[in-house]
Amino acid sequence: MNYSLSTQRLYFPVGTLLGLSLLGAPVAQADFIADSKGSLEARNFYFNRDFRQDGSRDKAEEWAQGFLLRMESGYTAGTLGFGLDALGMAGFKLDSGGGTAGTNLLPPDLSGGSQDRYGELGLTAKVRLSKSTLRLGTLQIKDPVVNSNDTRLLPGTFKGALVNVQEIDRLKLTAGQLTQINFVDSTDYQDMTANRIGGQSDKFQFAGADYQFLPNLTAQYRYGKLENIYQQNYLGLVHLLDMGAGQSLKSDVRYARSIEDGNFRDLDNQAFGAMFTYSLGGHALGFGYQRMSGDDPFPYIGRSDPYLVNFVQIGDFANVDEHSWQTRYDYNFAALGVPGLSFMTRYISGDNVQRSAPGEGKEWERDTDIAYVVQDGTLKGLGFKWRNASVRSNFGNDLDENRLIVSYTLALW
């Protein structure tokens, strides 16, 4: 079956979504200045990755300081409200010894090391009509078919347009077009490619809907296309069952079907994932399963984050024919009278991977996060996080990794 979506067909729903929201739209009560807000976030990031397999480099290790200035205007008054957001980012190298660059905290230099500093400014124009918005320019996106990466010193961004329409109760419509990506360790926008697939494209289009059937049951559909490389249909279902006495069961089920677009090459992938999490007081115990089917790995925009239940600190467990299982445990120490302190550990095991060498490919990853956010006083909001991970594989890298992150966000107004 061909799921292709032409450029004209994508522009039609975007325009239609905006047009529909005009019908009966009330005049918005807004103030461009009074509704604005600004914040300055500081991130101090230490990254250490030890390579454990024979014949590899010793380690990648760097320490850097980042700053994120976010300014968001309100909207002008009237039926159509206009606004402007700005995102200023700057990163500074604190330490990067000889031969230890390559953590993606900082842009590389021409000598194989890292640049001492980098920065950029992103602007986003926005329009609001009733409960619907159009954003144009620099975008950070969290969506089932495209996710900005924010796991290093500064976040990755896209350039493009994004429409959200919420005029009908319980229904949210989404559509967008992205033209370029800016990596977490870069100041330059560039064309997009597909992770593990290759190719190059300057157009990613997507559209879909979220519908809340019940207060605790939401279904999602998305269509995404990286032009001339791949197209993808996604279905998701999230349900939260309140079991009483402080107990709940969350079910998160996802399915994606991906095929080729254009004449780049044949492509075939089916990705199924499910995560079930039982919570009781401060405890949460989760079990996940993910399975890849077809002739290819799961395709997504390179250097972005895939929307997979077993995408974790290092691995995505999305190789050809890979089956993977996850066990996860979380604890919120607020239950013991220590609000702000949290703990997470998980173990993911994957097998049945097709590899070039004889035999079945296998891998596993173990992650642990410990985080604390100061709850009151002068340092309220100051956050500390330690992220530890180990990866072992018979077809990829063996890694031990530590990330230490200190962050603080100051509201400017």
JSON list of C-alpha atoms in Angstrom, two decimals, residues 8 32 64 96 131 153 200 233 256 385:
[
{"chain": "A", "resi": 8, "resn": "GLN", "atom": "CA", "xyz": [-0.28, 19.96, -2.09]},
{"chain": "A", "resi": 32, "resn": "PHE", "atom": "CA", "xyz": [1.88, 41.47, 23.90]},
{"chain": "A", "resi": 64, "resn": "ALA", "atom": "CA", "xyz": [31.22, 22.54, 29.49]},
{"chain": "A", "resi": 96, "resn": "SER", "atom": "CA", "xyz": [38.63, 18.85, 26.97]},
{"chain": "A", "resi": 131, "resn": "LYS", "atom": "CA", "xyz": [-7.30, 28.16, 20.59]},
{"chain": "A", "resi": 153, "resn": "LEU", "atom": "CA", "xyz": [24.69, 20.97, 26.73]},
{"chain": "A", "resi": 200, "resn": "GLN", "atom": "CA", "xyz": [19.45, 13.75, 2.33]},
{"chain": "A", "resi": 233, "resn": "ASN", "atom": "CA", "xyz": [2.28, 6.03, 9.72]},
{"chain": "A", "resi": 256, "resn": "ALA", "atom": "CA", "xyz": [4.63, 2.53, 13.30]},
{"chain": "A", "resi": 385, "resn": "LYS", "atom": "CA", "xyz": [21.48, 14.92, 38.17]}
]
